[in-house]
Coordinates of C-alpha atoms in Angstrom, one line a residue:
Chain A
M1109 CA -22.9 5.8 -33.2
S1110 CA -19.6 7.1 -34.2
L1111 CA -16.4 7.6 -32.4
S1112 CA -14.4 10.4 -33.9
E1113 CA -10.6 10.4 -34.2
P1114 CA -8.8 11.8 -31.2
T1115 CA -7.7 15.2 -32.0
V1116 CA -3.9 15.2 -31.8
R1117 CA -2.0 18.1 -33.1
Q1118 CA -0.4 16.9 -36.3
R1119 CA 3.0 18.1 -37.2
P1120 CA 2.6 20.9 -39.7
T1121 CA 2.8 19.5 -43.2
A1122 CA 4.3 21.6 -45.9
A1123 CA 1.8 22.2 -48.7
P1124 CA 3.2 20.6 -51.8
D1125 CA 3.8 23.1 -54.6
T1126 CA 4.0 20.4 -57.2
A1127 CA 1.9 17.3 -57.1
P1128 CA 4.1 14.4 -56.0
P1129 CA 4.5 11.5 -58.5
R1130 CA 1.8 8.9 -58.1
P1131 CA 2.9 6.2 -55.7
R1132 CA 3.1 2.8 -57.2
R1133 CA -0.1 1.0 -56.2
R1134 CA -0.8 -2.6 -55.5
P1135 CA -3.2 -4.4 -57.8
I1136 CA -6.7 -3.1 -57.1
A1137 CA -8.3 -6.6 -56.9
R1138 CA -5.9 -7.8 -54.3
R1139 CA -6.4 -4.6 -52.2
R1140 CA -10.1 -5.1 -52.3
V1141 CA -9.8 -8.6 -51.0
T1142 CA -7.5 -7.6 -48.1
T1143 CA -9.9 -4.8 -47.2
W1144 CA -12.9 -7.2 -47.0
L1145 CA -10.8 -9.8 -45.2
L1146 CA -9.8 -7.3 -42.6
T1147 CA -13.3 -5.9 -42.2
A1148 CA -14.7 -9.5 -41.8
G1149 CA -12.1 -10.3 -39.2
L1150 CA -12.8 -7.1 -37.3
T1151 CA -16.5 -7.9 -37.5
V1152 CA -16.1 -11.3 -35.9
M1153 CA -14.0 -9.8 -33.1
C1154 CA -16.5 -7.0 -32.6
L1155 CA -19.3 -9.6 -32.2
I1156 CA -17.3 -11.3 -29.5
W1157 CA -16.9 -7.9 -27.8
V1158 CA -20.6 -7.0 -28.0
Y1159 CA -22.0 -10.4 -27.3
P1160 CA -22.0 -10.2 -23.5
F1161 CA -24.0 -7.0 -23.6
A1162 CA -26.5 -8.4 -26.1
W1163 CA -26.8 -11.6 -23.9
L1164 CA -27.3 -9.4 -20.8
I1165 CA -30.1 -7.4 -22.3
S1166 CA -31.8 -10.5 -23.6
A1167 CA -31.4 -12.3 -20.2
S1168 CA -33.0 -9.4 -18.4
L1169 CA -36.1 -9.8 -20.5
K1170 CA -36.5 -13.6 -20.2
T1171 CA -38.1 -16.0 -17.8
P1172 CA -35.7 -18.2 -15.8
L1173 CA -36.9 -21.2 -17.7
E1174 CA -36.2 -19.5 -21.0
L1175 CA -32.7 -18.5 -19.9
F1176 CA -31.6 -22.0 -19.1
G1177 CA -34.0 -24.3 -20.9
K1178 CA -33.9 -22.9 -24.4
G1179 CA -31.1 -22.5 -26.8
L1180 CA -29.1 -19.4 -27.6
N1181 CA -31.8 -17.4 -29.1
L1182 CA -31.3 -13.8 -28.0
V1183 CA -34.8 -12.6 -28.6
P1184 CA -37.2 -13.4 -25.7
D1185 CA -40.6 -15.0 -26.4
E1186 CA -42.3 -12.3 -24.5
P1187 CA -40.4 -9.4 -22.7
Q1188 CA -40.5 -10.0 -19.0
W1189 CA -40.5 -6.4 -17.7
E1190 CA -41.3 -7.5 -14.2
N1191 CA -37.6 -8.5 -13.9
Y1192 CA -36.9 -4.8 -13.9
V1193 CA -39.7 -4.1 -11.4
R1194 CA -38.3 -6.7 -9.1
A1195 CA -34.7 -5.3 -9.2
W1196 CA -35.9 -1.7 -9.0
T1197 CA -38.2 -2.0 -6.0
D1198 CA -37.6 -5.4 -4.1
G1199 CA -33.9 -5.4 -5.0
G1200 CA -33.5 -1.8 -3.7
F1201 CA -31.9 -0.5 -6.9
S1202 CA -34.0 2.7 -6.7
T1203 CA -32.1 3.5 -3.5
Y1204 CA -28.8 2.4 -4.9
M1205 CA -29.4 4.6 -8.0
V1206 CA -30.0 7.7 -5.8
N1207 CA -26.8 6.9 -3.8
S1208 CA -24.8 6.5 -6.9
I1209 CA -26.1 9.8 -8.2
I1210 CA -25.3 11.7 -4.9
V1211 CA -21.8 10.3 -4.6
T1212 CA -21.0 10.8 -8.3
V1213 CA -22.3 14.4 -8.5
G1214 CA -20.7 15.3 -5.2
S1215 CA -17.3 14.0 -6.1
V1216 CA -17.4 15.4 -9.7
A1217 CA -18.1 18.9 -8.3
L1218 CA -15.4 18.4 -5.7
V1219 CA -12.7 17.3 -8.2
I1220 CA -13.6 20.1 -10.7
L1221 CA -13.5 22.9 -8.1
R1222 CA -10.4 21.7 -6.3
S1223 CA -8.4 20.9 -9.5
A1224 CA -9.4 24.1 -11.2
L1225 CA -8.5 26.3 -8.3
A1226 CA -5.1 24.6 -7.8
G1227 CA -4.4 24.3 -11.5
Y1228 CA -5.1 28.0 -12.0
V1229 CA -2.5 29.1 -9.5
L1230 CA 0.0 26.4 -10.3
G1231 CA -0.3 27.1 -14.0
R1232 CA -0.2 30.9 -13.9
F1233 CA 1.7 32.1 -10.9
D1234 CA 5.1 31.6 -9.2
F1235 CA 5.0 31.3 -5.4
V1236 CA 6.9 29.8 -2.5
G1237 CA 6.3 26.0 -2.4
R1238 CA 5.2 25.6 -6.0
K1239 CA 8.0 23.2 -6.8
L1240 CA 7.4 21.2 -3.6
I1241 CA 3.7 20.7 -4.4
I1242 CA 4.4 19.5 -8.0
G1243 CA 7.2 17.2 -6.7
I1244 CA 4.9 15.5 -4.2
M1245 CA 2.3 15.0 -6.8
V1246 CA 4.7 13.4 -9.3
V1247 CA 6.0 11.0 -6.7
T1248 CA 2.5 9.8 -5.6
F1249 CA 1.2 9.5 -9.1
F1250 CA 1.2 5.8 -9.4
L1251 CA -0.1 4.8 -5.9
P1252 CA -2.4 1.7 -6.3
E1253 CA -5.8 1.9 -4.5
G1254 CA -5.1 -1.3 -2.6
Y1255 CA -2.2 0.4 -0.9
T1256 CA -4.1 3.4 0.5
I1257 CA -7.5 1.9 1.4
I1258 CA -6.7 1.0 5.0
A1259 CA -5.3 4.4 5.9
V1260 CA -8.1 6.1 4.0
T1261 CA -10.7 4.1 5.9
Q1262 CA -9.0 4.8 9.2
I1263 CA -9.0 8.6 8.6
T1264 CA -12.6 8.6 7.4
D1265 CA -13.5 6.6 10.5
S1266 CA -11.7 9.0 12.8
M1267 CA -13.6 11.9 11.3
G1268 CA -16.9 10.0 11.9
L1269 CA -17.7 9.9 8.2
L1270 CA -17.7 6.2 7.6
N1271 CA -21.1 5.1 6.4
T1272 CA -22.0 8.5 5.1
H1273 CA -22.4 9.9 1.6
L1274 CA -20.0 12.7 2.4
G1275 CA -17.3 10.2 3.5
M1276 CA -17.6 8.5 0.1
I1277 CA -17.5 11.8 -1.8
L1278 CA -14.4 12.9 0.0
G1279 CA -12.8 9.4 -0.4
L1280 CA -13.4 9.5 -4.1
G1281 CA -12.6 13.1 -4.8
A1282 CA -10.3 14.7 -2.2
G1283 CA -7.0 12.9 -2.9
G1284 CA -5.2 11.9 -6.1
H1285 CA -6.5 13.2 -9.4
V1286 CA -3.1 14.6 -10.4
P1287 CA -3.9 14.3 -14.1
A1288 CA -7.0 16.6 -13.6
L1289 CA -4.8 19.2 -11.9
L1290 CA -2.2 19.0 -14.6
L1291 CA -4.8 19.4 -17.3
Y1292 CA -6.1 22.6 -15.7
A1293 CA -2.6 23.9 -15.1
A1294 CA -1.5 23.4 -18.7
Y1295 CA -4.7 25.0 -20.0
F1296 CA -4.6 28.1 -17.8
R1297 CA -0.9 28.5 -18.6
S1298 CA -1.9 28.8 -22.3
L1299 CA -4.3 31.7 -21.8
P1300 CA -3.0 35.3 -22.4
K1301 CA -1.7 37.3 -19.5
E1302 CA -3.8 40.3 -20.4
L1303 CA -6.9 38.6 -19.0
E1304 CA -6.0 39.3 -15.4
E1305 CA -4.8 42.7 -16.2
S1306 CA -8.0 43.8 -17.8
A1307 CA -10.0 42.2 -15.0
K1308 CA -7.9 44.2 -12.5
V1309 CA -8.6 47.4 -14.4
D1310 CA -12.3 46.6 -14.1
G1311 CA -11.8 46.2 -10.4
A1312 CA -12.3 42.5 -10.1
G1313 CA -10.4 40.7 -7.3
H1314 CA -8.7 37.3 -7.6
F1315 CA -11.9 35.4 -6.7
R1316 CA -14.1 37.2 -9.2
T1317 CA -11.4 36.9 -11.9
F1318 CA -11.3 33.2 -11.3
F1319 CA -15.0 32.4 -11.1
R1320 CA -16.2 35.0 -13.7
I1321 CA -13.5 34.7 -16.3
M1322 CA -11.1 31.8 -15.8
L1323 CA -13.5 29.0 -14.8
P1324 CA -15.9 29.7 -17.7
L1325 CA -13.0 29.9 -20.1
S1326 CA -11.8 26.4 -19.1
M1327 CA -15.0 24.6 -20.1
P1328 CA -13.2 22.2 -22.4
V1329 CA -11.0 21.0 -19.6
T1330 CA -13.9 20.9 -17.2
A1331 CA -15.8 18.7 -19.6
T1332 CA -12.9 16.3 -19.8
V1333 CA -12.2 16.2 -16.0
G1334 CA -15.9 15.9 -15.2
L1335 CA -16.4 13.1 -17.5
L1336 CA -13.4 11.1 -16.3
Q1337 CA -14.4 11.6 -12.7
F1338 CA -18.0 10.6 -13.5
L1339 CA -16.7 7.3 -14.8
T1340 CA -14.3 6.9 -11.8
A1341 CA -17.0 7.6 -9.2
W1342 CA -19.9 5.7 -10.8
N1343 CA -17.7 2.6 -11.3
A1344 CA -15.9 2.8 -8.0
F1345 CA -16.1 -0.4 -6.0
L1346 CA -13.5 -1.0 -3.4
L1347 CA -13.9 2.2 -1.5
P1348 CA -17.7 2.3 -1.3
L1349 CA -17.7 -1.4 -0.5
V1350 CA -15.5 -0.8 2.5
F1351 CA -17.2 2.4 3.5
T1352 CA -20.7 0.9 3.6
L1353 CA -20.0 -2.5 5.1
S1354 CA -22.4 -2.0 7.9
Q1355 CA -24.9 0.3 6.1
P1356 CA -26.4 -1.4 3.1
D1357 CA -28.9 1.4 2.4
L1358 CA -26.1 3.8 1.6
R1359 CA -24.6 1.6 -1.1
P1360 CA -24.1 2.8 -4.7
L1361 CA -25.1 0.5 -7.6
A1362 CA -21.9 -1.4 -8.0
V1363 CA -21.8 -2.4 -4.3
G1364 CA -25.6 -2.9 -4.1
M1365 CA -25.3 -5.5 -6.8
V1366 CA -23.1 -7.6 -4.6
G1367 CA -25.7 -7.6 -1.9
F1368 CA -28.4 -8.4 -4.4
V1369 CA -26.5 -11.4 -5.8
S1370 CA -25.7 -12.8 -2.4
Q1371 CA -29.4 -12.6 -1.3
N1372 CA -31.0 -13.6 -4.5
Y1373 CA -28.5 -16.1 -5.7
T1374 CA -30.8 -17.9 -8.0
D1375 CA -32.6 -14.9 -9.5
H1376 CA -30.4 -14.6 -12.7
T1377 CA -33.0 -12.7 -14.7
G1378 CA -33.4 -10.1 -11.9
M1379 CA -29.7 -9.8 -11.6
A1380 CA -29.4 -9.2 -15.4
A1381 CA -32.1 -6.5 -15.1
A1382 CA -30.3 -4.9 -12.2
A1383 CA -27.1 -4.9 -14.2
V1384 CA -28.8 -3.2 -17.2
I1385 CA -30.2 -0.6 -14.8
S1386 CA -26.8 0.1 -13.4
L1387 CA -25.0 0.3 -16.8
T1388 CA -27.7 2.3 -18.7
P1389 CA -26.7 5.8 -17.4
L1390 CA -23.1 5.1 -18.4
V1391 CA -24.0 4.0 -21.9
I1392 CA -26.3 7.0 -22.4
V1393 CA -23.6 9.5 -21.3
F1394 CA -21.1 7.6 -23.4
I1395 CA -23.2 7.9 -26.5
L1396 CA -24.0 11.6 -26.0
L1397 CA -20.4 12.6 -25.2
Q1398 CA -18.3 10.1 -27.2
R1399 CA -16.0 12.7 -28.7
H1400 CA -15.1 14.0 -25.3
F1401 CA -14.4 10.5 -24.0
V1402 CA -11.9 9.9 -26.8
N1403 CA -10.2 13.3 -26.4
A1404 CA -10.0 12.8 -22.6
V1405 CA -8.4 9.4 -22.9
A1406 CA -6.0 10.4 -25.7
G1407 CA -4.9 13.4 -23.7
A1408 CA -3.5 11.1 -21.0
V1409 CA -0.9 9.7 -23.4
K1410 CA 0.2 13.0 -24.8
Q1411 CA 1.1 14.2 -21.4
Chain B
M1463 CA 35.6 49.0 15.7
P1464 CA 33.2 51.0 13.7
E1465 CA 33.6 48.9 10.6
V1466 CA 32.6 45.7 12.2
S1467 CA 29.5 47.2 13.8
Q1468 CA 28.6 48.7 10.5
T1469 CA 28.7 45.3 8.7
A1470 CA 26.7 43.8 11.5
A1471 CA 24.1 46.4 11.2
A1472 CA 24.1 46.0 7.4
S1473 CA 23.6 42.3 7.7
R1474 CA 20.9 42.9 10.2
T1475 CA 19.0 45.3 8.0
A1476 CA 19.6 42.9 5.1
R1477 CA 18.1 40.1 7.1
R1478 CA 15.2 42.3 8.1
S1479 CA 14.6 43.4 4.5
D1480 CA 14.7 39.7 3.5
R1481 CA 12.1 38.9 6.1
D1482 CA 10.2 42.0 5.0
R1483 CA 10.3 40.9 1.4
W1484 CA 9.1 37.4 2.4
W1485 CA 6.2 39.0 4.4
R1486 CA 5.4 41.3 1.5
R1487 CA 5.3 38.3 -0.8
M1488 CA 3.1 36.4 1.6
R1489 CA 0.8 39.4 1.9
R1490 CA 0.6 39.6 -1.8
D1491 CA 0.2 35.9 -2.4
W1492 CA -2.0 34.8 0.4
W1493 CA -4.9 34.2 -1.9
I1494 CA -2.8 31.7 -3.9
Y1495 CA -2.6 29.5 -0.8
L1496 CA -6.3 29.9 -0.3
F1497 CA -6.8 28.6 -3.8
L1498 CA -4.5 25.7 -3.0
L1499 CA -6.1 24.9 0.4
P1500 CA -8.6 22.3 -0.7
T1501 CA -6.0 20.4 -2.7
I1502 CA -3.4 20.6 0.1
V1503 CA -5.8 19.4 2.7
G1504 CA -7.4 16.8 0.6
Y1505 CA -4.2 15.5 -1.0
G1506 CA -2.5 15.6 2.4
L1507 CA -5.2 13.6 4.1
Y1508 CA -6.2 11.1 1.4
T1509 CA -2.9 10.6 -0.5
V1510 CA 0.2 11.7 1.4
Y1511 CA -1.0 10.6 4.8
P1512 CA -1.9 7.1 3.7
L1513 CA 1.4 6.8 1.9
V1514 CA 3.3 7.5 5.1
A1515 CA 0.8 5.9 7.6
S1516 CA 0.8 2.5 5.9
W1517 CA 4.5 2.2 6.8
W1518 CA 3.7 2.9 10.4
Y1519 CA 0.7 0.5 10.4
S1520 CA 2.8 -2.3 9.0
F1521 CA 4.8 -2.4 12.3
L1522 CA 1.6 -2.8 14.4
D1523 CA -0.5 -5.5 15.7
W1524 CA -3.9 -3.9 15.1
P1525 CA -7.1 -5.9 15.4
G1526 CA -9.6 -3.3 14.2
F1527 CA -10.3 0.4 13.6
A1528 CA -12.0 0.7 17.0
Q1529 CA -8.8 -0.4 18.8
R1530 CA -5.3 1.0 19.1
G1531 CA -2.5 -1.0 17.6
T1532 CA 0.6 -2.2 19.5
F1533 CA 4.1 -1.9 18.1
I1534 CA 5.5 -5.3 17.2
G1535 CA 8.5 -4.3 15.0
L1536 CA 9.1 -6.4 12.0
E1537 CA 6.9 -9.3 13.1
N1538 CA 4.3 -8.7 10.3
Y1539 CA 7.0 -8.8 7.7
E1540 CA 8.5 -11.9 9.1
R1541 CA 5.1 -13.6 9.1
L1542 CA 4.4 -12.4 5.5
I1543 CA 7.6 -13.8 4.1
S1544 CA 6.7 -17.2 5.4
D1545 CA 3.0 -16.9 4.5
E1546 CA 2.3 -19.2 1.5
L1547 CA -0.9 -17.4 0.7
F1548 CA 0.8 -14.1 0.5
W1549 CA 3.4 -15.5 -2.0
N1550 CA 0.5 -17.1 -3.9
A1551 CA -1.2 -13.8 -4.2
F1552 CA 2.0 -12.0 -5.2
T1553 CA 2.7 -14.6 -7.8
N1554 CA -0.8 -14.4 -9.2
S1555 CA -0.5 -10.6 -9.5
F1556 CA 2.6 -11.0 -11.5
I1557 CA 1.1 -13.7 -13.7
F1558 CA -1.7 -11.3 -14.3
L1559 CA 0.8 -8.6 -15.3
L1560 CA 3.0 -10.9 -17.4
I1561 CA 0.1 -12.3 -19.4
G1562 CA -2.5 -9.6 -19.3
L1563 CA -0.3 -6.6 -20.1
P1564 CA 1.3 -7.9 -23.3
L1565 CA -2.1 -9.1 -24.5
R1566 CA -3.8 -5.7 -23.8
V1567 CA -1.0 -3.6 -25.2
G1568 CA -0.4 -5.8 -28.2
L1569 CA -4.1 -6.3 -29.1
G1570 CA -4.7 -2.6 -28.6
L1571 CA -1.9 -1.8 -31.1
V1572 CA -3.3 -4.3 -33.7
L1573 CA -6.8 -2.9 -33.4
A1574 CA -5.5 0.7 -33.5
Y1575 CA -3.4 0.0 -36.5
L1576 CA -6.2 -1.7 -38.5
L1577 CA -8.7 1.0 -37.5
S1578 CA -6.3 3.8 -38.6
R1579 CA -6.0 2.4 -42.1
K1580 CA -8.3 4.2 -44.5
A1581 CA -8.9 0.9 -46.4
V1582 CA -10.9 -0.7 -43.5
K1583 CA -14.7 -0.1 -43.6
F1584 CA -16.9 1.1 -40.7
R1585 CA -13.9 2.2 -38.7
T1586 CA -15.7 4.6 -36.4
G1587 CA -18.4 2.0 -35.6
F1588 CA -15.8 -0.6 -34.7
R1589 CA -13.9 1.9 -32.5
T1590 CA -17.1 2.7 -30.6
L1591 CA -18.0 -0.9 -30.0
F1592 CA -14.5 -1.9 -28.9
F1593 CA -14.5 1.1 -26.5
L1594 CA -17.9 0.3 -25.0
P1595 CA -16.7 -2.1 -22.2
V1596 CA -14.2 0.5 -21.0
V1597 CA -17.0 2.8 -19.7
T1598 CA -18.9 0.1 -17.9
T1599 CA -18.7 -0.7 -14.2
G1600 CA -16.1 -3.4 -13.5
A1601 CA -17.9 -4.9 -10.5
I1602 CA -21.2 -5.3 -12.5
I1603 CA -19.3 -6.7 -15.5
G1604 CA -17.6 -9.2 -13.2
M1605 CA -21.0 -10.4 -11.9
V1606 CA -22.4 -10.6 -15.4
Y1607 CA -19.4 -12.8 -16.4
T1608 CA -20.1 -15.3 -13.7
L1609 CA -23.2 -16.1 -15.6
V1610 CA -21.8 -15.8 -19.1
L1611 CA -18.8 -18.0 -18.3
D1612 CA -20.8 -20.5 -16.2
S1613 CA -20.7 -24.1 -17.2
T1614 CA -24.3 -23.8 -18.2
G1615 CA -23.8 -20.3 -19.6
P1616 CA -23.9 -19.2 -23.2
V1617 CA -20.1 -19.3 -23.9
N1618 CA -20.0 -23.0 -22.9
R1619 CA -23.1 -23.7 -24.9
I1620 CA -21.7 -22.1 -28.0
L1621 CA -18.3 -23.9 -27.6
T1622 CA -19.8 -27.3 -27.1
G1623 CA -22.4 -26.7 -29.8
V1624 CA -19.8 -25.9 -32.4
G1625 CA -17.7 -28.8 -31.2
I1626 CA -14.7 -26.9 -29.9
L1627 CA -15.3 -28.3 -26.5
D1628 CA -16.4 -31.9 -25.6
Q1629 CA -17.4 -30.9 -22.2
P1630 CA -18.3 -27.5 -20.7
I1631 CA -15.6 -25.9 -18.7
D1632 CA -16.4 -24.0 -15.5
F1633 CA -14.0 -21.2 -16.5
L1634 CA -14.2 -19.2 -13.3
G1635 CA -14.9 -22.2 -11.0
D1636 CA -12.0 -24.4 -12.0
P1637 CA -8.7 -23.6 -10.2
D1638 CA -6.8 -24.4 -13.4
T1639 CA -8.6 -21.8 -15.5
S1640 CA -9.9 -19.1 -13.1
L1641 CA -6.9 -16.8 -13.2
F1642 CA -6.6 -17.0 -17.0
A1643 CA -10.4 -16.5 -17.4
A1644 CA -10.1 -13.4 -15.2
I1645 CA -7.2 -12.1 -17.4
G1646 CA -9.2 -12.7 -20.5
V1647 CA -12.2 -10.6 -19.1
W1648 CA -9.7 -7.9 -18.0
V1649 CA -8.3 -7.7 -21.6
W1650 CA -11.8 -7.7 -23.0
K1651 CA -12.9 -4.8 -20.8
W1652 CA -9.9 -2.6 -21.1
V1653 CA -8.3 -3.1 -24.6
G1654 CA -10.5 -0.3 -26.0
I1655 CA -8.8 2.4 -24.0
T1656 CA -5.4 1.1 -25.0
M1657 CA -6.5 1.2 -28.6
I1658 CA -7.4 4.9 -28.2
Y1659 CA -3.9 5.5 -26.7
W1660 CA -2.4 3.9 -29.7
L1661 CA -4.6 5.8 -32.1
A1662 CA -3.4 9.0 -30.6
A1663 CA 0.2 7.8 -30.9
L1664 CA -0.3 6.7 -34.5
Q1665 CA -1.6 10.2 -35.4
T1666 CA 1.7 11.8 -34.4
I1667 CA 3.5 10.0 -37.3
P1668 CA 3.8 12.4 -40.2
Q1669 CA 1.9 11.2 -43.3
E1670 CA 4.8 12.1 -45.6
L1671 CA 6.9 9.2 -44.2
Y1672 CA 4.3 6.8 -45.5
E1673 CA 4.1 8.6 -48.8
A1674 CA 7.8 8.5 -49.2
A1675 CA 7.8 4.7 -48.4
Q1676 CA 5.1 4.1 -51.0
L1677 CA 7.1 6.0 -53.5
D1678 CA 10.0 3.6 -52.8
G1679 CA 7.6 0.7 -53.3
A1680 CA 7.3 -0.5 -49.7
N1681 CA 4.5 -2.9 -48.9
A1682 CA 2.2 -2.7 -45.9
W1683 CA 4.3 -4.9 -43.7
Q1684 CA 7.5 -3.0 -44.6
E1685 CA 5.8 0.2 -43.8
F1686 CA 4.6 -1.1 -40.4
R1687 CA 8.0 -2.6 -39.6
R1688 CA 10.2 0.2 -40.8
I1689 CA 8.2 3.4 -40.0
T1690 CA 5.3 2.7 -37.7
L1691 CA 7.0 0.5 -35.1
P1692 CA 10.2 2.7 -34.6
M1693 CA 8.1 5.8 -34.3
L1694 CA 5.9 4.2 -31.6
V1695 CA 8.7 3.1 -29.2
P1696 CA 8.4 6.1 -26.9
F1697 CA 4.7 5.6 -26.7
L1698 CA 5.1 1.9 -26.1
I1699 CA 6.8 2.7 -22.9
I1700 CA 4.2 5.2 -21.7
I1701 CA 1.3 3.0 -22.6
T1702 CA 2.9 0.0 -21.0
L1703 CA 3.4 2.0 -17.8
I1704 CA -0.2 3.3 -17.7
D1705 CA -1.6 -0.2 -18.4
A1706 CA 0.8 -1.9 -15.8
V1707 CA -0.6 0.4 -13.1
A1708 CA -4.1 -0.6 -14.2
A1709 CA -3.1 -4.3 -14.0
F1710 CA -2.6 -3.7 -10.2
N1711 CA -6.1 -2.2 -9.9
V1712 CA -8.2 -5.3 -10.7
F1713 CA -10.0 -5.7 -7.3
D1714 CA -13.5 -5.0 -8.7
L1715 CA -13.4 -7.6 -11.5
I1716 CA -11.7 -10.3 -9.5
Q1717 CA -13.7 -9.9 -6.3
T1718 CA -17.0 -10.1 -8.1
M1719 CA -16.0 -12.9 -10.5
T1720 CA -14.1 -15.3 -8.2
A1721 CA -13.4 -13.5 -4.9
G1722 CA -9.9 -14.9 -5.4
G1723 CA -11.1 -18.5 -5.5
P1724 CA -11.6 -21.3 -6.0
T1725 CA -9.0 -22.2 -3.3
F1726 CA -7.1 -18.9 -3.8
S1727 CA -6.2 -19.8 -7.4
S1728 CA -7.1 -16.3 -8.6
E1729 CA -6.3 -14.4 -5.5
V1730 CA -4.2 -11.3 -6.4
I1731 CA -2.6 -9.0 -3.8
E1732 CA -5.5 -6.6 -3.6
I1733 CA -7.9 -9.5 -2.7
F1734 CA -5.3 -10.7 -0.1
I1735 CA -5.2 -7.2 1.5
Y1736 CA -9.0 -6.8 1.5
R1737 CA -9.5 -10.3 2.9
T1738 CA -7.0 -9.8 5.8
A1739 CA -8.1 -6.3 6.6
F1740 CA -11.9 -6.3 6.1
E1741 CA -13.4 -9.7 5.5
T1742 CA -12.4 -11.5 8.7
T1743 CA -14.0 -11.6 12.1
V1744 CA -10.7 -10.3 13.6
P1745 CA -9.2 -7.7 11.1
Q1746 CA -5.5 -7.8 10.9
L1747 CA -4.9 -4.3 9.8
G1748 CA -1.2 -4.2 10.6
Y1749 CA -0.6 -7.4 8.7
A1750 CA -2.6 -6.2 5.7
S1751 CA -0.7 -2.9 5.8
A1752 CA 2.6 -4.8 5.6
A1753 CA 1.3 -6.6 2.5
A1754 CA 0.2 -3.3 1.0
V1755 CA 3.6 -1.8 1.6
L1756 CA 5.4 -4.6 -0.2
F1757 CA 2.8 -4.3 -3.0
G1758 CA 3.3 -0.5 -3.2
L1759 CA 7.1 -1.1 -3.4
A1760 CA 6.7 -3.6 -6.2
A1761 CA 4.5 -1.1 -8.1
A1762 CA 7.0 1.7 -7.5
V1763 CA 9.9 -0.5 -8.8
I1764 CA 8.0 -1.2 -12.0
A1765 CA 7.2 2.5 -12.4
V1766 CA 10.8 3.5 -11.9
V1767 CA 12.1 0.8 -14.3
Q1768 CA 9.6 2.0 -16.9
G1769 CA 10.5 5.6 -16.3
L1770 CA 14.2 4.9 -16.9
G1771 CA 13.3 3.0 -20.0
A1772 CA 11.3 6.0 -21.3
A1773 CA 14.2 8.3 -20.6
A1774 CA 16.6 6.0 -22.4
A1775 CA 14.3 5.7 -25.4
R1776 CA 13.9 9.4 -25.6
K1777 CA 17.7 9.9 -25.5
R1778 CA 18.1 7.4 -28.4
M1779 CA 15.4 9.2 -30.4
V1780 CA 17.3 12.5 -29.9
R1781 CA 20.6 11.0 -31.0
S1782 CA 19.4 9.3 -34.1

């Protein structure tokens, strides 16, 4: 596994014509000691950071007796795969997984389409009301979720979408997401003007120009926005919790876990297995797309 | 008089051509509004409407979504101000901010600084592992930590085994420690993303500055103190702002670890809102909305103060 450096545009450095004089160096032996001390310190910290995950995986493969009776050995005597079977079938995590996938895919698609469409016109065209839209978005940028949840629930209820997948998809994808929109706007603004002109010459309308030329060109932004929304939707808790209070079989993984724990309070090994099931898709996507993660996150600061 | 009627006619045609131009513009740009439609509708319903409606709700006595609320003026606010549990939650949210935020921002900077130095080994590996908790589900992590930090859990067994603790501490079940344990888990989960922010910030510092400093014989501490820190001030403000907003979105971790307990010792504002709006037999939606409005105002004040700070810092940078 490796996490590459976030790509941040460096200020242009003038190529030195003459080699600069060698900087005075600290004694090599002392430098080496500091290096290893730092590395050792970081290793200890890293172990603290990773330990809960290691413990979780180990707990998910142990018997309850092993988990509490024996010492801190992380390797189980014999892997107890039935913990996973219990969580997956009896615990209902197969259903929760399907719900999580539906809600996540739906809201990712919604956010990408909506932000790309709006970002395209906001980034490339001047029109009546443009400043107003940007102004409203800047003002509402920092709204905490705890503030909006009651009104969002009320509006979803009045549309009859409480306790539905669609309600959750809209709740997670229809509002907010100003950063996604700004990312698209900035990217589309940087593309050359000739693109539309040549498309027009070829007889393409606005919609064809957008879907055939612009959207495919914006793949790097789409990857970033999609990834961030995947995390947001998969990890969402408050909104799906409130939206499925009376409909347990619509719950995504994070909310399903709450129900599982309250019903199987003593089943710690099954709970650990359920947690591993819920986190595995995230970790797989993270390992596959690490570089995008870092760039997506680093982009937030640069803005 | 012919002159007057002429100017009147001129202004009329001018107005007509203004309206014509507006119409022409709309006829040309209609597709732009079509492109914006999903965002305008979605943003209007799910962001702007809640922003405005919460104020209205906060003046209502409203016992459930199925019923209509009745207007009661400022009664909810009067009740809130004398509600000890509300102030308890408000205080806890600020303790969370005052302790958690510096820890997260500071530790993130230390990690980023160390991991940006070429001398340190396995930098990419470290970075990956510190970032891993960031991508995980807060609610699931919260429930896992109820086991990890339990008085019979592995952390207590390690600490008593090594001899740091005489007796196991029920970190999340003891009212003296629950809030601080929650802050600790929050820092553990999120410091990786702050570290990446800082790494991006560190990369904007031109390498020549360090080369010049080494030429002058500066040591590592002097380099950090005289070059790195001053160059990072504008980023400090942005990163603190982003993380401060995050410190107000901790519902998932706290609800699953302690649900605000024991005896409200770790109840933050979001838990208070959730409890009064959704978790009771008689929902008090108006009362919860009033709490949400005060909470939103507090968050806005922090954002504005930080924004002013950022502007001031930028001005200072330009001047120097």
